[in-house]
Structure formats: C-alpha cells, structure tokens
PDB file of C-alpha atoms and ligand atoms in Angstrom:
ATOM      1  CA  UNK A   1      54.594  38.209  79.407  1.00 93.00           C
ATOM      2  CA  UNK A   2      53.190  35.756  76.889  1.00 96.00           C
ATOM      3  CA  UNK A   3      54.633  31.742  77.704  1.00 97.00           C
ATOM      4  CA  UNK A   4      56.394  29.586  75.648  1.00 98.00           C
ATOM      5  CA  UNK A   5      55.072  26.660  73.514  1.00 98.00           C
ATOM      6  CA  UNK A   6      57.799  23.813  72.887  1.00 98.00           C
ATOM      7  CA  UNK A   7      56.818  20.444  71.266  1.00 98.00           C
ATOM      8  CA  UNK A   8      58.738  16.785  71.420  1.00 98.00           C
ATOM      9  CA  UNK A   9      58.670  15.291  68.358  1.00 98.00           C
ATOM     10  CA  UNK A  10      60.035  11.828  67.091  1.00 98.00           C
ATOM     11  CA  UNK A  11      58.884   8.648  65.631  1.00 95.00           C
ATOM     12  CA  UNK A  12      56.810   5.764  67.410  1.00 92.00           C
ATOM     13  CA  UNK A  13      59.445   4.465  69.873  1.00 89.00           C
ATOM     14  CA  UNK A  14      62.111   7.438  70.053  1.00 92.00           C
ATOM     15  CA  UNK A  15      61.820   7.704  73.574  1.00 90.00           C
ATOM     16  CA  UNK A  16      60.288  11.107  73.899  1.00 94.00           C
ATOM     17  CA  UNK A  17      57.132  10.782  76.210  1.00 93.00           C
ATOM     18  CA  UNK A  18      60.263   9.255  78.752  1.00 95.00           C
ATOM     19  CA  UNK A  19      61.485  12.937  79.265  1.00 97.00           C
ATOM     20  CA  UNK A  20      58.306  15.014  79.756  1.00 98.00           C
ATOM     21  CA  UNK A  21      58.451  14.637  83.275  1.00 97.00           C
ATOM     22  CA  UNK A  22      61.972  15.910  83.740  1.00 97.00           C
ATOM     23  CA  UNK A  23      61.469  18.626  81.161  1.00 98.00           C
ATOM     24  CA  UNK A  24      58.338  19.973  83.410  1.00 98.00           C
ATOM     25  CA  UNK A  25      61.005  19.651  86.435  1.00 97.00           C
ATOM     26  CA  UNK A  26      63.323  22.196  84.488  1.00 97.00           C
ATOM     27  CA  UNK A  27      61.195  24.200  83.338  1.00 97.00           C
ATOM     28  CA  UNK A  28      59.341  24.437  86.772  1.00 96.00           C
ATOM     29  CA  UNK A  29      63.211  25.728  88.383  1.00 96.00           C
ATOM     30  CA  UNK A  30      62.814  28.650  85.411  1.00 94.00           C
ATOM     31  CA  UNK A  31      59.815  29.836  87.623  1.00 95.00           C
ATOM     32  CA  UNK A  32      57.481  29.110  85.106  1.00 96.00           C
ATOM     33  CA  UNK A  33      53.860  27.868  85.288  1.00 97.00           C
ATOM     34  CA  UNK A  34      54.160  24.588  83.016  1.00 98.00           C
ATOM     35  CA  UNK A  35      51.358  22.835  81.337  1.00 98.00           C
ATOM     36  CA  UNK A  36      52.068  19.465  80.366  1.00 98.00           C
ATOM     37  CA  UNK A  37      49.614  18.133  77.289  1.00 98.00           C
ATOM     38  CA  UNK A  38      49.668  16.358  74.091  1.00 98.00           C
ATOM     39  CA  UNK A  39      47.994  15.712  70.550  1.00 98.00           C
ATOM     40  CA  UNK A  40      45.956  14.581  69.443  1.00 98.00           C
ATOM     41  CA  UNK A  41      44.501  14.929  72.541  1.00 98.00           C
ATOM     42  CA  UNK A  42      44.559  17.361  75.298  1.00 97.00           C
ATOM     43  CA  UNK A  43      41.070  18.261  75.370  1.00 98.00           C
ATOM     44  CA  UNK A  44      37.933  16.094  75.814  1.00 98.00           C
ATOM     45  CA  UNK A  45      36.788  16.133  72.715  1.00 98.00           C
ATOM     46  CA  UNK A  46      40.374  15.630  71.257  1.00 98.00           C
ATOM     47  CA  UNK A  47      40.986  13.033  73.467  1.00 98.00           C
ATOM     48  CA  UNK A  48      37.894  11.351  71.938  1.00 98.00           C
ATOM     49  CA  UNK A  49      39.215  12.043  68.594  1.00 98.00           C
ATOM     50  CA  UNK A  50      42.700  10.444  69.481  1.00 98.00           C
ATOM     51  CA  UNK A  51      40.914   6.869  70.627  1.00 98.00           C
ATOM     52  CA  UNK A  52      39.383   7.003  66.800  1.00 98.00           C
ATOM     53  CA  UNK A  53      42.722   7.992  65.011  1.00 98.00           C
ATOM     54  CA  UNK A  54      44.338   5.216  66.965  1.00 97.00           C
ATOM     55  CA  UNK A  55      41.899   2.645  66.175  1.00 96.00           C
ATOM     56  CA  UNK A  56      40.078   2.988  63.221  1.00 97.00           C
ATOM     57  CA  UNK A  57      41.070   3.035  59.501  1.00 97.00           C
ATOM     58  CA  UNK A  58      40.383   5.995  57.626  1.00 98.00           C
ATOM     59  CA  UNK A  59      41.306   8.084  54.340  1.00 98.00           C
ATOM     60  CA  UNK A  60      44.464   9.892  54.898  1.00 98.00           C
ATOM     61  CA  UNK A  61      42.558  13.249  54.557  1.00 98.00           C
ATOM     62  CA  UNK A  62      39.602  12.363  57.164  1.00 98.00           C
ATOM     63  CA  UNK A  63      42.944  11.200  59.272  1.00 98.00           C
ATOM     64  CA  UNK A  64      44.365  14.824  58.652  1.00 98.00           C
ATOM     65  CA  UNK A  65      41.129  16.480  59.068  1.00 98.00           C
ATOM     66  CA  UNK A  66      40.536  14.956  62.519  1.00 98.00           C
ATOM     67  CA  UNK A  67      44.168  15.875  63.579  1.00 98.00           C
ATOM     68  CA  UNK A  68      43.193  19.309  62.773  1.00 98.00           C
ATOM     69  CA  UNK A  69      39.955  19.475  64.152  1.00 98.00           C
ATOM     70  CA  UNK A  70      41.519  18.100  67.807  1.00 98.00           C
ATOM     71  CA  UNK A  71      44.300  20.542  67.359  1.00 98.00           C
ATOM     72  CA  UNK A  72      41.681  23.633  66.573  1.00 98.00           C
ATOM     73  CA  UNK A  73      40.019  22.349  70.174  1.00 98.00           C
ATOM     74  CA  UNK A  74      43.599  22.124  71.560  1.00 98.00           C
ATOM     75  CA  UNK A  75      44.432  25.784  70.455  1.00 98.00           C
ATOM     76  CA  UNK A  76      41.700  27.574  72.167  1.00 98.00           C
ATOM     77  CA  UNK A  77      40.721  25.557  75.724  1.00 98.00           C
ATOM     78  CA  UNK A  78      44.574  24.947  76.478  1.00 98.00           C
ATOM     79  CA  UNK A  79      46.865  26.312  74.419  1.00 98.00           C
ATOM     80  CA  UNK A  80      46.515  29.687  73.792  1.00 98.00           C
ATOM     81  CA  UNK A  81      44.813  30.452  77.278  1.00 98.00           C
ATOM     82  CA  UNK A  82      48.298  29.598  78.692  1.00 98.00           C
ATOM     83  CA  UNK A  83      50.627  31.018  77.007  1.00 98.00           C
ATOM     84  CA  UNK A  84      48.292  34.181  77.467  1.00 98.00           C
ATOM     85  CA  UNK A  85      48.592  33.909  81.001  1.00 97.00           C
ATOM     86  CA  UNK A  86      52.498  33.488  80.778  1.00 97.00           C
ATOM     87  CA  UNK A  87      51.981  30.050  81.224  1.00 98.00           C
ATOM     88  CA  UNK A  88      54.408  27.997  79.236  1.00 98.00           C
ATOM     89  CA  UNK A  89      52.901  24.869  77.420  1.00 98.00           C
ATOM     90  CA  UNK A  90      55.202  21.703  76.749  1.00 98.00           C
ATOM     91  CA  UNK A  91      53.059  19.749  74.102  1.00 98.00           C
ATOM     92  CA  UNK A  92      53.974  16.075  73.346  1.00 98.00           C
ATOM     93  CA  UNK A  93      53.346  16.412  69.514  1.00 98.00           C
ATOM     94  CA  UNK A  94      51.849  18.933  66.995  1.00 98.00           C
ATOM     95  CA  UNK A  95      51.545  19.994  63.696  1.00 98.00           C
ATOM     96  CA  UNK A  96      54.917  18.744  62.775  1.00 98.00           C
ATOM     97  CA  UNK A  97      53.659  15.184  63.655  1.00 98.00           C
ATOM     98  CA  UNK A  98      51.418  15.889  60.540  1.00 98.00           C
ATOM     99  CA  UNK A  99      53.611  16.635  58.148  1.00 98.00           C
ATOM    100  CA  UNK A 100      55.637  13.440  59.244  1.00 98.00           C
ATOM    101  CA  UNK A 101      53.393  11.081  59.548  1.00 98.00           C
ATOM    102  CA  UNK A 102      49.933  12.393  56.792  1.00 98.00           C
ATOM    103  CA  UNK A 103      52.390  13.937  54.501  1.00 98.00           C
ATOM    104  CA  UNK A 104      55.644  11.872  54.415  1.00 98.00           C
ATOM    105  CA  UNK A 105      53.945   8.813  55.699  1.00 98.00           C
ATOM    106  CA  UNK A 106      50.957   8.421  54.041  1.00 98.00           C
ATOM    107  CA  UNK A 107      51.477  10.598  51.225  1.00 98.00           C
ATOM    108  CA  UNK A 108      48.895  13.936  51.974  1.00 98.00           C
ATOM    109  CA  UNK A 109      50.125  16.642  49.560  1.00 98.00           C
ATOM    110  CA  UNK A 110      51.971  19.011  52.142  1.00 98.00           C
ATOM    111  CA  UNK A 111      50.048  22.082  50.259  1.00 98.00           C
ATOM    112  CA  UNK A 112      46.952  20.822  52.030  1.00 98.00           C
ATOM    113  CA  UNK A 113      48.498  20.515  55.494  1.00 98.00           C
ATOM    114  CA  UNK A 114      49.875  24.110  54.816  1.00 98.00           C
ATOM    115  CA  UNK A 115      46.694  25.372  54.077  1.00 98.00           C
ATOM    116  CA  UNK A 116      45.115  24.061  57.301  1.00 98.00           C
ATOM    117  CA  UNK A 117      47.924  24.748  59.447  1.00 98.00           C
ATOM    118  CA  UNK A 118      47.554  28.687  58.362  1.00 98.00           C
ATOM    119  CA  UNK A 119      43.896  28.277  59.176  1.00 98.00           C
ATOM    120  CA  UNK A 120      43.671  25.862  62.113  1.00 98.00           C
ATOM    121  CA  UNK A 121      47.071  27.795  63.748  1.00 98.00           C
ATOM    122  CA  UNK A 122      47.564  31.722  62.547  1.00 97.00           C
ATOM    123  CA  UNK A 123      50.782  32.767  63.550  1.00 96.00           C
ATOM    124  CA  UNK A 124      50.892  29.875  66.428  1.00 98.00           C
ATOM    125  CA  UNK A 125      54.337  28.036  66.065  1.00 98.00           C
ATOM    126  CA  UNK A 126      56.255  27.068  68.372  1.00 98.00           C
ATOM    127  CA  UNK A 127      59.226  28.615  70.182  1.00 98.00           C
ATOM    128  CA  UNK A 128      61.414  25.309  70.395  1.00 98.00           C
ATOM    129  CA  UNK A 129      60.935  21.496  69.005  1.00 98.00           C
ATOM    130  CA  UNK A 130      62.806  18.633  70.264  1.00 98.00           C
ATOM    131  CA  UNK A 131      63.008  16.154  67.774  1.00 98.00           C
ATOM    132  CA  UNK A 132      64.051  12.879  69.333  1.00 98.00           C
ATOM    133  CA  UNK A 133      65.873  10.861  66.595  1.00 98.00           C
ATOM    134  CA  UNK A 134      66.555   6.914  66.134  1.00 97.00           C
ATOM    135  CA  UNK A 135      67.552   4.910  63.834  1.00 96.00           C
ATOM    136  CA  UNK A 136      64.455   2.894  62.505  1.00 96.00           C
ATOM    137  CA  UNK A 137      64.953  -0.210  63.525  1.00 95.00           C
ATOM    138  CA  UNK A 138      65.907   0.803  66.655  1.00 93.00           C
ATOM    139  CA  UNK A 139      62.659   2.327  66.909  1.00 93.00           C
ATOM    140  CA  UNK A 140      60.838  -0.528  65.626  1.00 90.00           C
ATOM    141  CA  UNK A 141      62.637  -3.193  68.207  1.00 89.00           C
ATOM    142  CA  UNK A 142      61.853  -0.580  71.034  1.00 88.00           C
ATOM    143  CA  UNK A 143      58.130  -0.970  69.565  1.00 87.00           C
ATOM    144  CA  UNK A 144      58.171  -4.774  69.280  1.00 86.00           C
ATOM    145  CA  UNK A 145      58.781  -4.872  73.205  1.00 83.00           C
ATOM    146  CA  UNK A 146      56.331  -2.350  74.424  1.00 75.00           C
ATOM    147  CA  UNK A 147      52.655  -2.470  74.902  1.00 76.00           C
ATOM    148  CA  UNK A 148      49.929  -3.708  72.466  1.00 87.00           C
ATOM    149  CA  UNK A 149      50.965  -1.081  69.399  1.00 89.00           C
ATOM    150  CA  UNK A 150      48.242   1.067  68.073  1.00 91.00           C
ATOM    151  CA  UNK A 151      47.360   1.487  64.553  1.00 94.00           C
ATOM    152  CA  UNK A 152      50.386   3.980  63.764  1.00 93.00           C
ATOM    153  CA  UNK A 153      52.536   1.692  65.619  1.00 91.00           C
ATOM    154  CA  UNK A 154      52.105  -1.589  63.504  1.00 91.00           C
ATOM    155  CA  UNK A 155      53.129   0.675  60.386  1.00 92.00           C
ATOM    156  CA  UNK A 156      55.754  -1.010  58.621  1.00 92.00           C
ATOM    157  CA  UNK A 157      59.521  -0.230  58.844  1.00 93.00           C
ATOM    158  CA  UNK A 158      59.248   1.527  55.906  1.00 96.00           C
ATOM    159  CA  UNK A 159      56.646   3.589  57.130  1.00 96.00           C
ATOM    160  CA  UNK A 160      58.716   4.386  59.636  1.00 96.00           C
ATOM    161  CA  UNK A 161      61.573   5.682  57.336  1.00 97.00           C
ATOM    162  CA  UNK A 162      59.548   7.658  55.583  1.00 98.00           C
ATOM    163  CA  UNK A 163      58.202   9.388  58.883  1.00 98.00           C
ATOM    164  CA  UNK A 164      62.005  10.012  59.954  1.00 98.00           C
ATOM    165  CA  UNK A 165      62.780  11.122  56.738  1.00 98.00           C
ATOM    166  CA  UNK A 166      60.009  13.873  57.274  1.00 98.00           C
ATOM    167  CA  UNK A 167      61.074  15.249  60.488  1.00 98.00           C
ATOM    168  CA  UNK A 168      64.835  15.506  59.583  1.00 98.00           C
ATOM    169  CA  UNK A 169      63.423  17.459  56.307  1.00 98.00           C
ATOM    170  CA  UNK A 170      61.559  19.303  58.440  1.00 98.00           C
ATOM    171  CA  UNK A 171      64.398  20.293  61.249  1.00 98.00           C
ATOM    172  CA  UNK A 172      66.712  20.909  58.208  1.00 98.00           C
ATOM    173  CA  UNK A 173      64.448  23.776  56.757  1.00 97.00           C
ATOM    174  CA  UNK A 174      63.638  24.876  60.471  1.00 97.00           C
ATOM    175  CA  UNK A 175      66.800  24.806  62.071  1.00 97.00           C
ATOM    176  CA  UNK A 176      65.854  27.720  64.342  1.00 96.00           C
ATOM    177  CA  UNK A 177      63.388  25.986  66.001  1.00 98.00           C
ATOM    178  CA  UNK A 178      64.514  22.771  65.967  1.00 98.00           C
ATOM    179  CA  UNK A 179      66.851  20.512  68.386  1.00 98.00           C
ATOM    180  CA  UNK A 180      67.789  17.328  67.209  1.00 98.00           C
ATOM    181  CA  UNK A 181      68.486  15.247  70.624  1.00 98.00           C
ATOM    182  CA  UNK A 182      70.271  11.730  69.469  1.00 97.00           C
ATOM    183  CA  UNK A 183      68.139   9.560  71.527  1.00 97.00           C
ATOM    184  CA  UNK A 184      70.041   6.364  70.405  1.00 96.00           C
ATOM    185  CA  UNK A 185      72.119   6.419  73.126  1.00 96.00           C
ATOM    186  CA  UNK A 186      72.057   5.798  77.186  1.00 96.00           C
ATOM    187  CA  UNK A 187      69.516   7.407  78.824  1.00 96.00           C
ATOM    188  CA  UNK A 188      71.848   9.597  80.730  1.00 97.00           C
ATOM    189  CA  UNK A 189      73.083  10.893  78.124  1.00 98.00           C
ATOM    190  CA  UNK A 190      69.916  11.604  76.274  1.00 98.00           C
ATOM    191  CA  UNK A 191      68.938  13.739  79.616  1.00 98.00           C
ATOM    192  CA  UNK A 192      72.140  15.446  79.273  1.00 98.00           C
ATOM    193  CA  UNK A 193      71.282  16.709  76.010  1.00 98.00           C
ATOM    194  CA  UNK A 194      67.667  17.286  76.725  1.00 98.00           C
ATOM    195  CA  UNK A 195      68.877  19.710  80.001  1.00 97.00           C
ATOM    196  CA  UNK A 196      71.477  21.965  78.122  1.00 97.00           C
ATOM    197  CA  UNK A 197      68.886  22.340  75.392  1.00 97.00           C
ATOM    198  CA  UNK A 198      65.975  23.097  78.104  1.00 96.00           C
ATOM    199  CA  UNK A 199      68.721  25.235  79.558  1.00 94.00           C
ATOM    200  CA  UNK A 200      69.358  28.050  76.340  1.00 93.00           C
ATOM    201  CA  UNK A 201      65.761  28.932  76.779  1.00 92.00           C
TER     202      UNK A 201
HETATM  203  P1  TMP I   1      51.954   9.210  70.605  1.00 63.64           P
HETATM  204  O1  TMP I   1      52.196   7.758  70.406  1.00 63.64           O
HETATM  205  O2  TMP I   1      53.187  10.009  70.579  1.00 63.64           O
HETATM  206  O3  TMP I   1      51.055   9.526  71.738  1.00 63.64           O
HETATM  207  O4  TMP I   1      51.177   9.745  69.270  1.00 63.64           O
HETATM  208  C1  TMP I   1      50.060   9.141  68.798  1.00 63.64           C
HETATM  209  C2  TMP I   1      50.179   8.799  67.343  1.00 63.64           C
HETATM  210  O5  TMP I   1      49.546   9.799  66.542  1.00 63.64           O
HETATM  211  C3  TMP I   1      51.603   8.665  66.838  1.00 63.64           C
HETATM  212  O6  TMP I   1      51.725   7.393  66.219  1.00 63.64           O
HETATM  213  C4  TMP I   1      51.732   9.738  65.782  1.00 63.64           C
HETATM  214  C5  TMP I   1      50.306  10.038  65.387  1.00 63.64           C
HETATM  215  N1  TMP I   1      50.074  11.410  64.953  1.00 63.64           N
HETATM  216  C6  TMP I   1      49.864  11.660  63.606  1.00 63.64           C
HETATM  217  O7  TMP I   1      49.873  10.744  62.804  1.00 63.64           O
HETATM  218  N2  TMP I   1      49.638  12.948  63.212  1.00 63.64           N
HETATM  219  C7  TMP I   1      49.598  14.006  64.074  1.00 63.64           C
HETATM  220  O8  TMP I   1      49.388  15.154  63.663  1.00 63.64           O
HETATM  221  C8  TMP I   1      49.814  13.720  65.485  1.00 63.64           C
HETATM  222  C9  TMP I   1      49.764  14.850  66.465  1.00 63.64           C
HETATM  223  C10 TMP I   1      50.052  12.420  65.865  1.00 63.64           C
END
C-alpha cells in the first residue's frame, strides 16, 4: 500500500522543526517505515540549492524557480520512491512554503506557482499539513534569540505577516488537508495537539 506524505508548515520561528522528532516516534508506533526530510533540501543537489536560496539575493522568480527545481529532485530520489514502497514521508516544508513565502511574501503571481506546481508535482499533494501558527511577533522575538538568521529570517515583520497571512489563506481554502496546531502556547500543550492530530491518521 502506497505511504503517506504529511508536511509541517509555519513561519520562520513557529516552532515546527521542534516536533519532527516526536512525530517520527508516532508515526514509527503506527508500524510505518518513516522518512524524515525537508525542502528545499533533501537531496544533494537540493541541499546545494538550499545553501544558495539562504544566502544569496535573487529575483523572486529565479528564487521560485530554484525551489522548484530542488523540489523536482526531491520528488523523484526521495519522495515518490517511498511512498511507493509504503514508506510514509514526513517533509519539513513544501510547496505550500511557496505560495507563502514567493507568492504572499514577495509578491510571485500565484498563477505561476500553479503552473509549476501542476508540472513540477502531478497529482502529488499531500495527505495531511500541519501548519504551526504564531502570532508574528512572537515569531520574530523567537527569531531575535536564535542562531545567526538566514536571509528569509531577517525579513521584516511585515514580511512576516504577509507570509502568515498566506498560510491561513491557504488552510482556509484547504481545510481537508490542513491542521492548524496553535503553537503559541507551552510546549506540552503544543505536543498534545500535534499527537491527537498524528493520531486521526
Ligand atoms: P526552514 O527554516 O524551515 O528550514 O526553511 C528554510 C527557508 O526557506 C524558510 O525561511 C522558508 C523558505 N522557503 C521558501 O521561501 N519557499 C519554499 O518553497 C520553501 C520550501 C522554503
């Protein structure tokens, strides 16, 4: 039986990459071979892509493009190999991220994005998105104290509004897919909410 994909989502400093490795945990007690990867990244070549998108200015579109271009590499090593194999694939990130941040962020028309997802992706979606939601400036104090911020991270506040704005637009129109955890809250009770989601599936 064919795997299931499931994404985290969420702003720069929404606390999502702080779950993966209890989300791998429960879905490891389903029985489930889990592969744990992200974007842009997850392959060597997208991994190269991700140290360029981090660093280095470029057009919106080229920034688009090269999301795309790691994601088509993504798709076909890691992917879609596992969730041939029943393998179920937990991805930190994916095409969503694009239409936040390219398209609400830094203004890509979304009728571009669509025509590369249908391209890049075919009927790939996946099965279940956690979007991790904050408020923005508590996203942008959790960013203040953390490591030396990338290029997305020293976007301004406003930036950042627009990029939530996205993904709640985006988990409105999707609401079938989509799991809003309130991650402004105590840990514990953000793992709470992750488990009974991880738990439905
Ligand atoms: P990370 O900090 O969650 O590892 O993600 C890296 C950055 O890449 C994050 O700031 C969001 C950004 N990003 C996009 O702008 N578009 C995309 O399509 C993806 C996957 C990530």
């Amino acid at each position: 039986m064919r795997g299931k994909f499931i994404t985290l989502e969420g702003m720069d400093g929404a606390g999502k990459s702080t779950h993966i490795p209890d989300i791998i945990k429960l879905l490891e007690l389903k029985g489930v071979e889990v592969i744990s990867t992200r974007e842009p990244g997850g392959t060597v070549l997208g991994e190269k892509l991700r140290t360029l998108l981090l660093n280095e200015a470029m057009h919106p579109e080229t920034e688009t493009l090269l999301m795309f271009a790691a994601r088509r590499e993504h798709i076909s090593q890691i992917i879609e190999p596992a969730l041939a194999r029943g393998a179920w694939v937990l991805s930190d990130r994916f095409t969503d991220a694009t239409y936040a941040y390219q398209c609400g962020g830094r203004g890509v028309l979304a009728n571009k994005v669509i025509d590369l997802e249908a391209w890049v992706q075919g009927d790939l979606q996946p099965h279940l998105t956690l979007l991790f939601d904050v408020p923005v400036e508590v996203s942008v104090a959790r960013l203040a104290s953390a490591r030396t911020p990338d290029k997305f991270e020293r976007e301004s506040a406003d930036f950042f509004t627009k990029i939530r704005n996205a993904y709640l637009d985006r988990a409105n129109k999707n609401p079938n897919r989509f799991c809003i955890i309130n991650s402004n809250q105590a840990l514990d009770d953000v793992k709470v909410e992750v488990k009974n989601v991880i738990s439905t599936l």
